[in-house]
Every structure is written in structure tokens, then in C-alpha cells.
GROMACS .gro file of C-alpha atoms in nm:
model
  313
    1MET     CA    1  -0.235   0.315  -0.645
    2TRP     CA    2  -0.266   0.480  -0.305
    3PHE     CA    3  -0.607   0.632  -0.387
    4LEU     CA    4  -0.754   0.282  -0.442
    5SER     CA    5  -0.630   0.149  -0.108
    6LYS     CA    6  -0.862   0.009   0.157
    7LYS     CA    7  -0.845   0.063   0.530
    8GLY     CA    8  -0.630  -0.188   0.713
    9ALA     CA    9  -0.658  -0.333   1.062
   10SER     CA   10  -0.563   0.004   1.212
   11GLY     CA   11  -0.867   0.168   1.054
   12PHE     CA   12  -0.643   0.383   0.837
   13SER     CA   13  -0.519   0.363   0.480
   14ALA     CA   14  -0.289   0.535   0.233
   15ASN     CA   15  -0.549   0.809   0.207
   16SER     CA   16  -0.521   0.898   0.576
   17THR     CA   17  -0.339   1.215   0.677
   18ALA     CA   18  -0.109   1.272   0.974
   19GLU     CA   19  -0.374   1.488   1.140
   20GLU     CA   20  -0.639   1.220   1.094
   21VAL     CA   21  -0.432   0.938   1.244
   22THR     CA   22  -0.344   1.145   1.552
   23GLN     CA   23  -0.687   1.299   1.608
   24GLY     CA   24  -0.766   1.326   1.979
   25ILE     CA   25  -0.419   1.221   2.097
   26ASP     CA   26  -0.261   1.435   2.371
   27GLY     CA   27   0.116   1.451   2.336
   28SER     CA   28   0.170   1.744   2.569
   29ALA     CA   29   0.386   1.540   2.808
   30LEU     CA   30   0.621   1.426   2.531
   31THR     CA   31   0.942   1.558   2.378
   32ALA     CA   32   1.053   1.450   2.032
   33ILE     CA   33   1.349   1.488   1.798
   34VAL     CA   34   1.264   1.483   1.428
   35THR     CA   35   1.559   1.472   1.190
   36GLY     CA   36   1.528   1.633   0.849
   37ALA     CA   37   1.237   1.847   0.965
   38SER     CA   38   1.310   2.150   0.746
   39SER     CA   39   1.112   2.019   0.446
   40GLY     CA   40   0.880   1.749   0.315
   41ILE     CA   41   0.734   1.487   0.543
   42GLY     CA   42   0.980   1.580   0.817
   43ALA     CA   43   0.834   1.931   0.837
   44GLU     CA   44   0.480   1.792   0.834
   45THR     CA   45   0.569   1.537   1.102
   46ALA     CA   46   0.706   1.820   1.319
   47ARG     CA   47   0.394   2.030   1.259
   48VAL     CA   48   0.148   1.754   1.349
   49LEU     CA   49   0.342   1.644   1.656
   50ALA     CA   50   0.347   2.008   1.770
   51LEU     CA   51  -0.026   2.030   1.697
   52ARG     CA   52  -0.077   1.741   1.938
   53GLY     CA   53   0.121   1.920   2.209
   54VAL     CA   54   0.458   1.749   2.168
   55HIS     CA   55   0.770   1.960   2.229
   56VAL     CA   56   0.952   1.912   1.898
   57ILE     CA   57   1.323   1.962   1.838
   58MET     CA   58   1.405   1.973   1.467
   59GLY     CA   59   1.747   1.824   1.388
   60VAL     CA   60   1.843   1.997   1.063
   61ARG     CA   61   2.141   2.089   0.844
   62ASN     CA   62   1.990   2.422   0.738
   63ILE     CA   63   1.900   2.633   1.041
   64SER     CA   64   1.763   2.921   0.831
   65ALA     CA   65   1.524   2.683   0.652
   66ALA     CA   66   1.423   2.538   0.989
   67LYS     CA   67   1.351   2.889   1.117
   68GLN     CA   68   1.107   2.941   0.831
   69VAL     CA   69   0.939   2.607   0.904
   70LYS     CA   70   0.916   2.695   1.272
   71GLU     CA   71   0.756   3.031   1.195
   72ALA     CA   72   0.506   2.863   0.962
   73ILE     CA   73   0.417   2.605   1.227
   74ILE     CA   74   0.369   2.870   1.493
   75ARG     CA   75   0.140   3.064   1.258
   76ASP     CA   76  -0.065   2.747   1.217
   77VAL     CA   77  -0.029   2.629   1.579
   78PRO     CA   78   0.033   2.937   1.800
   79GLU     CA   79   0.085   2.726   2.113
   80ALA     CA   80   0.345   2.503   1.943
   81LYS     CA   81   0.660   2.416   2.136
   82ILE     CA   82   0.923   2.383   1.867
   83ASP     CA   83   1.297   2.442   1.846
   84ALA     CA   84   1.578   2.366   1.602
   85MET     CA   85   1.930   2.236   1.646
   86GLU     CA   86   2.196   2.193   1.379
   87LEU     CA   87   2.256   1.834   1.268
   88ASP     CA   88   2.435   1.701   0.961
   89LEU     CA   89   2.381   1.326   0.957
   90SER     CA   90   2.651   1.271   0.697
   91SER     CA   91   2.910   1.390   0.950
   92LEU     CA   92   2.988   1.179   1.256
   93ALA     CA   93   3.138   1.485   1.425
   94SER     CA   94   2.813   1.678   1.373
   95VAL     CA   95   2.607   1.386   1.508
   96ARG     CA   96   2.829   1.367   1.817
   97LYS     CA   97   2.806   1.743   1.873
   98PHE     CA   98   2.427   1.740   1.841
   99ALA     CA   99   2.389   1.446   2.080
  100SER     CA  100   2.629   1.598   2.332
  101ASN     CA  101   2.443   1.930   2.327
  102TYR     CA  102   2.108   1.758   2.359
  103ASN     CA  103   2.216   1.524   2.639
  104SER     CA  104   2.359   1.815   2.837
  105SER     CA  105   2.049   2.032   2.783
  106GLY     CA  106   1.849   1.854   3.051
  107LEU     CA  107   1.560   1.795   2.812
  108PRO     CA  108   1.380   1.461   2.828
  109LEU     CA  109   1.342   1.250   2.512
  110ASN     CA  110   1.037   1.035   2.452
  111LEU     CA  111   1.034   1.011   2.072
  112LEU     CA  112   1.319   0.989   1.822
  113ILE     CA  113   1.208   1.015   1.459
  114ASN     CA  114   1.495   0.921   1.228
  115ASN     CA  115   1.344   1.080   0.918
  116ALA     CA  116   1.618   1.264   0.727
  117GLY     CA  117   1.744   1.109   0.407
  118ILE     CA  118   1.891   1.153   0.063
  119MET     CA  119   1.806   0.948  -0.245
  120ALA     CA  120   1.994   0.812  -0.547
  121THR     CA  121   2.280   1.061  -0.535
  122PRO     CA  122   2.583   1.036  -0.763
  123PHE     CA  123   2.868   0.841  -0.603
  124THR     CA  124   3.012   1.056  -0.326
  125LEU     CA  125   3.201   0.991  -0.004
  126SER     CA  126   3.106   1.163   0.319
  127LYS     CA  127   3.350   1.359   0.531
  128ASP     CA  128   3.419   1.031   0.710
  129LYS     CA  129   3.495   0.850   0.381
  130ILE     CA  130   3.172   0.649   0.377
  131GLU     CA  131   2.943   0.630   0.072
  132LEU     CA  132   2.710   0.927   0.119
  133GLN     CA  133   2.369   0.757   0.114
  134PHE     CA  134   2.479   0.484   0.355
  135ALA     CA  135   2.648   0.748   0.574
  136THR     CA  136   2.348   0.982   0.586
  137ASN     CA  137   2.053   0.746   0.585
  138HIS     CA  138   2.194   0.473   0.809
  139VAL     CA  139   2.526   0.540   0.982
  140GLY     CA  140   2.438   0.890   1.105
  141HIS     CA  141   2.104   0.776   1.244
  142PHE     CA  142   2.261   0.465   1.398
  143LEU     CA  143   2.513   0.676   1.588
  144LEU     CA  144   2.256   0.938   1.683
  145THR     CA  145   2.025   0.673   1.825
  146ASN     CA  146   2.303   0.509   2.026
  147LEU     CA  147   2.420   0.841   2.169
  148LEU     CA  148   2.068   0.945   2.274
  149LEU     CA  149   1.962   0.608   2.410
  150GLU     CA  150   2.061   0.669   2.773
  151THR     CA  151   1.858   0.991   2.777
  152MET     CA  152   1.561   0.800   2.633
  153LYS     CA  153   1.599   0.523   2.892
  154ARG     CA  154   1.614   0.775   3.175
  155THR     CA  155   1.310   0.959   3.039
  156ALA     CA  156   1.109   0.637   3.006
  157SER     CA  157   1.199   0.535   3.361
  158GLN     CA  158   1.126   0.873   3.519
  159SER     CA  159   0.810   0.953   3.323
  160ARG     CA  160   0.680   0.597   3.319
  161LYS     CA  161   0.591   0.656   2.955
  162GLU     CA  162   0.701   0.429   2.673
  163GLY     CA  163   0.974   0.572   2.455
  164ARG     CA  164   0.949   0.521   2.080
  165ILE     CA  165   1.216   0.525   1.809
  166VAL     CA  166   1.104   0.536   1.448
  167ASN     CA  167   1.320   0.475   1.141
  168VAL     CA  168   1.171   0.614   0.822
  169SER     CA  169   1.276   0.354   0.567
  170SER     CA  170   1.124   0.289   0.225
  171ARG     CA  171   0.969   0.020   0.010
  172ARG     CA  172   1.296   0.049  -0.181
  173HIS     CA  173   1.458  -0.159   0.095
  174LYS     CA  174   1.336  -0.454  -0.113
  175PHE     CA  175   1.555  -0.341  -0.403
  176SER     CA  176   1.902  -0.325  -0.256
  177TYR     CA  177   2.205  -0.486  -0.415
  178HIS     CA  178   2.177  -0.864  -0.462
  179GLU     CA  179   2.374  -0.935  -0.144
  180GLY     CA  180   2.169  -0.687   0.059
  181ILE     CA  181   2.444  -0.501   0.243
  182ARG     CA  182   2.773  -0.483   0.053
  183PHE     CA  183   2.994  -0.494   0.360
  184ASP     CA  184   3.314  -0.525   0.158
  185LYS     CA  185   3.205  -0.286  -0.115
  186ILE     CA  186   3.032   0.002   0.063
  187ASN     CA  187   3.273   0.246  -0.101
  188ASP     CA  188   3.310   0.064  -0.434
  189GLN     CA  189   3.260   0.329  -0.701
  190LEU     CA  190   3.287   0.086  -0.994
  191GLY     CA  191   2.989  -0.122  -0.884
  192TYR     CA  192   2.789   0.175  -0.759
  193ASN     CA  193   2.425   0.218  -0.857
  194GLY     CA  194   2.244   0.515  -0.706
  195LEU     CA  195   1.905   0.348  -0.661
  196SER     CA  196   2.054   0.020  -0.538
  197ALA     CA  197   2.267   0.213  -0.289
  198TYR     CA  198   1.954   0.394  -0.172
  199GLY     CA  199   1.780   0.058  -0.131
  200GLN     CA  200   2.080  -0.067   0.066
  201SER     CA  201   2.059   0.228   0.306
  202LYS     CA  202   1.685   0.176   0.350
  203LEU     CA  203   1.736  -0.197   0.412
  204ALA     CA  204   1.988  -0.094   0.676
  205ASN     CA  205   1.717   0.122   0.840
  206VAL     CA  206   1.489  -0.181   0.879
  207LEU     CA  207   1.769  -0.411   0.999
  208HIS     CA  208   1.882  -0.147   1.249
  209ALA     CA  209   1.529  -0.112   1.385
  210ASN     CA  210   1.485  -0.488   1.419
  211GLU     CA  211   1.817  -0.544   1.593
  212LEU     CA  212   1.779  -0.257   1.839
  213ALA     CA  213   1.420  -0.366   1.911
  214ARG     CA  214   1.558  -0.710   2.005
  215ARG     CA  215   1.828  -0.561   2.226
  216LEU     CA  216   1.584  -0.328   2.405
  217LYS     CA  217   1.346  -0.617   2.469
  218ASP     CA  218   1.629  -0.827   2.610
  219GLU     CA  219   1.719  -0.538   2.842
  220GLY     CA  220   1.359  -0.504   2.955
  221VAL     CA  221   1.364  -0.135   2.863
  222GLU     CA  222   1.031   0.035   2.794
  223ILE     CA  223   1.139   0.171   2.455
  224THR     CA  224   1.013   0.039   2.123
  225MET     CA  225   1.169   0.068   1.779
  226ASN     CA  226   0.995   0.027   1.447
  227SER     CA  227   1.055   0.114   1.083
  228LEU     CA  228   0.819   0.222   0.808
  229HIS     CA  229   0.756   0.305   0.444
  230PRO     CA  230   0.593   0.651   0.419
  231GLY     CA  231   0.470   0.589   0.064
  232ALA     CA  232   0.563   0.738  -0.270
  233ILE     CA  233   0.554   1.110  -0.207
  234ALA     CA  234   0.623   1.412  -0.425
  235THR     CA  235   0.910   1.566  -0.226
  236ASP     CA  236   1.255   1.705  -0.303
  237LEU     CA  237   1.410   1.358  -0.257
  238PHE     CA  238   1.395   1.347  -0.638
  239ARG     CA  239   1.607   1.659  -0.677
  240GLN     CA  240   1.909   1.459  -0.800
  241HIS     CA  241   1.719   1.354  -1.112
  242SER     CA  242   1.595   1.648  -1.318
  243ILE     CA  243   1.381   1.441  -1.555
  244VAL     CA  244   1.222   1.240  -1.275
  245SER     CA  245   1.175   1.558  -1.073
  246GLY     CA  246   0.996   1.720  -1.365
  247ILE     CA  247   0.762   1.424  -1.403
  248VAL     CA  248   0.694   1.420  -1.029
  249ASN     CA  249   0.609   1.790  -1.033
  250ILE     CA  250   0.361   1.740  -1.316
  251LEU     CA  251   0.205   1.405  -1.227
  252GLY     CA  252   0.288   1.367  -0.859
  253LYS     CA  253  -0.037   1.506  -0.723
  254HIS     CA  254  -0.230   1.252  -0.931
  255VAL     CA  255  -0.034   0.933  -0.860
  256MET     CA  256   0.159   1.001  -0.538
  257LYS     CA  257   0.069   1.082  -0.181
  258ASN     CA  258   0.077   1.442  -0.070
  259VAL     CA  259   0.295   1.543   0.222
  260GLN     CA  260   0.005   1.526   0.470
  261GLN     CA  261  -0.057   1.164   0.373
  262GLY     CA  262   0.316   1.090   0.356
  263ALA     CA  263   0.370   1.189   0.720
  264ALA     CA  264   0.074   0.984   0.843
  265THR     CA  265   0.251   0.653   0.909
  266THR     CA  266   0.536   0.825   1.095
  267CYS     CA  267   0.294   1.012   1.320
  268TYR     CA  268   0.082   0.700   1.369
  269VAL     CA  269   0.377   0.484   1.478
  270ALA     CA  270   0.512   0.765   1.699
  271LEU     CA  271   0.191   0.858   1.879
  272HIS     CA  272  -0.100   0.618   1.838
  273PRO     CA  273  -0.198   0.414   2.147
  274ASP     CA  274  -0.257   0.104   1.930
  275VAL     CA  275   0.119   0.087   1.870
  276LYS     CA  276   0.199   0.073   2.242
  277GLY     CA  277   0.430  -0.218   2.317
  278VAL     CA  278   0.478  -0.301   1.950
  279SER     CA  279   0.844  -0.324   1.852
  280GLY     CA  280   1.052  -0.460   1.566
  281LYS     CA  281   0.773  -0.417   1.311
  282TYR     CA  282   0.762  -0.252   0.970
  283TYR     CA  283   0.466  -0.031   0.882
  284SER     CA  284   0.315   0.099   0.561
  285ASP     CA  285  -0.004   0.306   0.532
  286CYS     CA  286  -0.039   0.292   0.913
  287ASN     CA  287  -0.055  -0.088   0.916
  288VAL     CA  288   0.200  -0.362   0.980
  289ALA     CA  289   0.342  -0.467   0.643
  290GLU     CA  290   0.574  -0.732   0.501
  291THR     CA  291   0.942  -0.668   0.453
  292SER     CA  292   1.187  -0.838   0.222
  293PRO     CA  293   1.340  -1.170   0.337
  294GLN     CA  294   1.673  -0.990   0.381
  295ALA     CA  295   1.512  -0.738   0.617
  296ASN     CA  296   1.390  -1.029   0.832
  297ASP     CA  297   1.736  -1.187   0.851
  298ALA     CA  298   1.839  -1.168   1.216
  299GLU     CA  299   2.196  -1.271   1.142
  300LEU     CA  300   2.227  -1.001   0.878
  301ALA     CA  301   2.093  -0.748   1.130
  302LYS     CA  302   2.357  -0.851   1.386
  303LYS     CA  303   2.632  -0.837   1.125
  304LEU     CA  304   2.520  -0.488   1.018
  305TRP     CA  305   2.519  -0.376   1.382
  306ASP     CA  306   2.878  -0.489   1.435
  307PHE     CA  307   2.987  -0.346   1.100
  308THR     CA  308   2.831  -0.007   1.175
  309MET     CA  309   2.983  -0.001   1.523
  310SER     CA  310   3.325  -0.041   1.360
  311LEU     CA  311   3.251   0.257   1.135
  312VAL     CA  312   3.154   0.490   1.419
  313ASP     CA  313   3.423   0.387   1.671
   0.00000   0.00000   0.00000
């Protein structure tokens, strides 16, 4: 249980909040994109980054919901620098449009928080004919990251500040399908299992982070990439399951993290000076944690990279 956890090497634990793990950090020279920032831990991540002075751009499907979040953040943090841009990660066209608009805006980019996600949905294909969880949680973020990478490299070079990319994965990456990534069966409806498909997409998040971290290191670029498990949190990720959602609403506050605690690891990995230079790691409760053997498979990571490139070409 999170409330029985002890502090790790970082000095933080599952009890720590996003505000606590970023206390005293000045992010006023930084610009960040946070996907899925219109609710849950994405909204809290945006709020705390803004509280620390970061200029936050919320990449969201629902602009009206983002407007409400922005207004709430500004009420809490009057000096907040926060904007919203439309982004549907399940649509490659939307991802390309967002990246094109951002790259042409002239804004720098120090932090990319790949946070948005869906969980255990019924079998559905995206607009691009890719299983929806894999499309939204992995493919969309993979393409977004690739399209924004030159802007991040330029920003890191000009500002002489380390860029950081963060993939919000999940402990569920350890519970993918038996083969890990079902390259030949991504769109197989007959063998589809909602939770296994979610685990597959979250495994892909970790593999993506590890492979890009390797590539950035080989290039000698001052940009790191890490992945993380935010913890079990009572958010609307459970909306696809009415019974589970009901249980979460009743018991969640007693056995799950709250949103403030759920956003802590993301904010820690994005901002904390102790993470400087650290890349290709997986975090949980603001500490480096173990992944599944599949997530540590370098060959699987390379194969996923090539496979995903073929999907977005």
C-alpha cells in the first residue's frame, strides 16, 4: 500500500506530492508541453510546473476543458504562464498538425511530458486503423516526440540547459501479452484483451524511452528520456469500467494515491536536479525502479522502433 511506503534514495516516497518534490526549484527559464493536461495527473502536472515558473503548453483533445483547467490554475497561480493547443494523439494527422504549429511558433521546448492515455477500452481502431490504446498511448507519442525533437535539440544547444522527455507509463507494462508486443497481431480483435492491450501500450512507452535514450546518448545530445509509473490513482482512466469506476470512487481515497501524489514522479523526473544526466531509467514513487525483463530487452526496443516508424511513415 502506498501509505505504508518508505522514503527511497531520492528522499521521497509514494506519499510525496508534486509540490513537495519540486519545492524550491526555479523553472522560469523552461518551456514544457504536457499532453493530456485537461484532467487528472496531467492537469496537476501542468499546475505544479506552472507554479514553479515553467511556461506550460497543454496538448489536449478538449480545448474547452483545457480552458477551465487554465482558469483554475491561474486562480491558484496568478503569475502562471499557461496555454493550450489542440492535440488528439489517436490521430496521426492531429499529431502532425500540432507539431507543425508548435515548431513554427518560435517557442523553445525544454520539457516534453508524454502523459495522455486511455485504459482498457473495448476493441476499437483509430482513424489510422491502429488498435486504439496502442495508437493513443504509444504511436501518437512516438510521432509527437520525433517531430518535436529538432526543436528540443535546438533549445538545449541555445539555452545550454538539459532537455528532458518523460513517458508516463504504468506498472501494468509488466502485464502485457505473453509475447510483449504483438507485432503481427496489433489489430487482432479475436485475441484482444483490454487490460493486456493496455499493458502492451505501457510496455511500448518504456521501450520507446529506453531506445530513444540510447540514440540521444550516441548522438551526444543533451536531452534525456525516462519513463515512469505514477502509481495507482483514482482518475477517470477507469471510466470504461462502470463497476471498477464505482469501486474506485468509493474506496479510491483510502487505497490509492490522490492526484497530487500521482503527479509527483512526473514532476520529479521533469524538474529535479538529482535527475540531471539520468537517461533510460524507469521511475516509481520518485525513485529508480525495476522494469519487467521485456522492458529491458534492447533488441525488442529496436524492433518496436522500426515497427512504429513503419506505422507513422
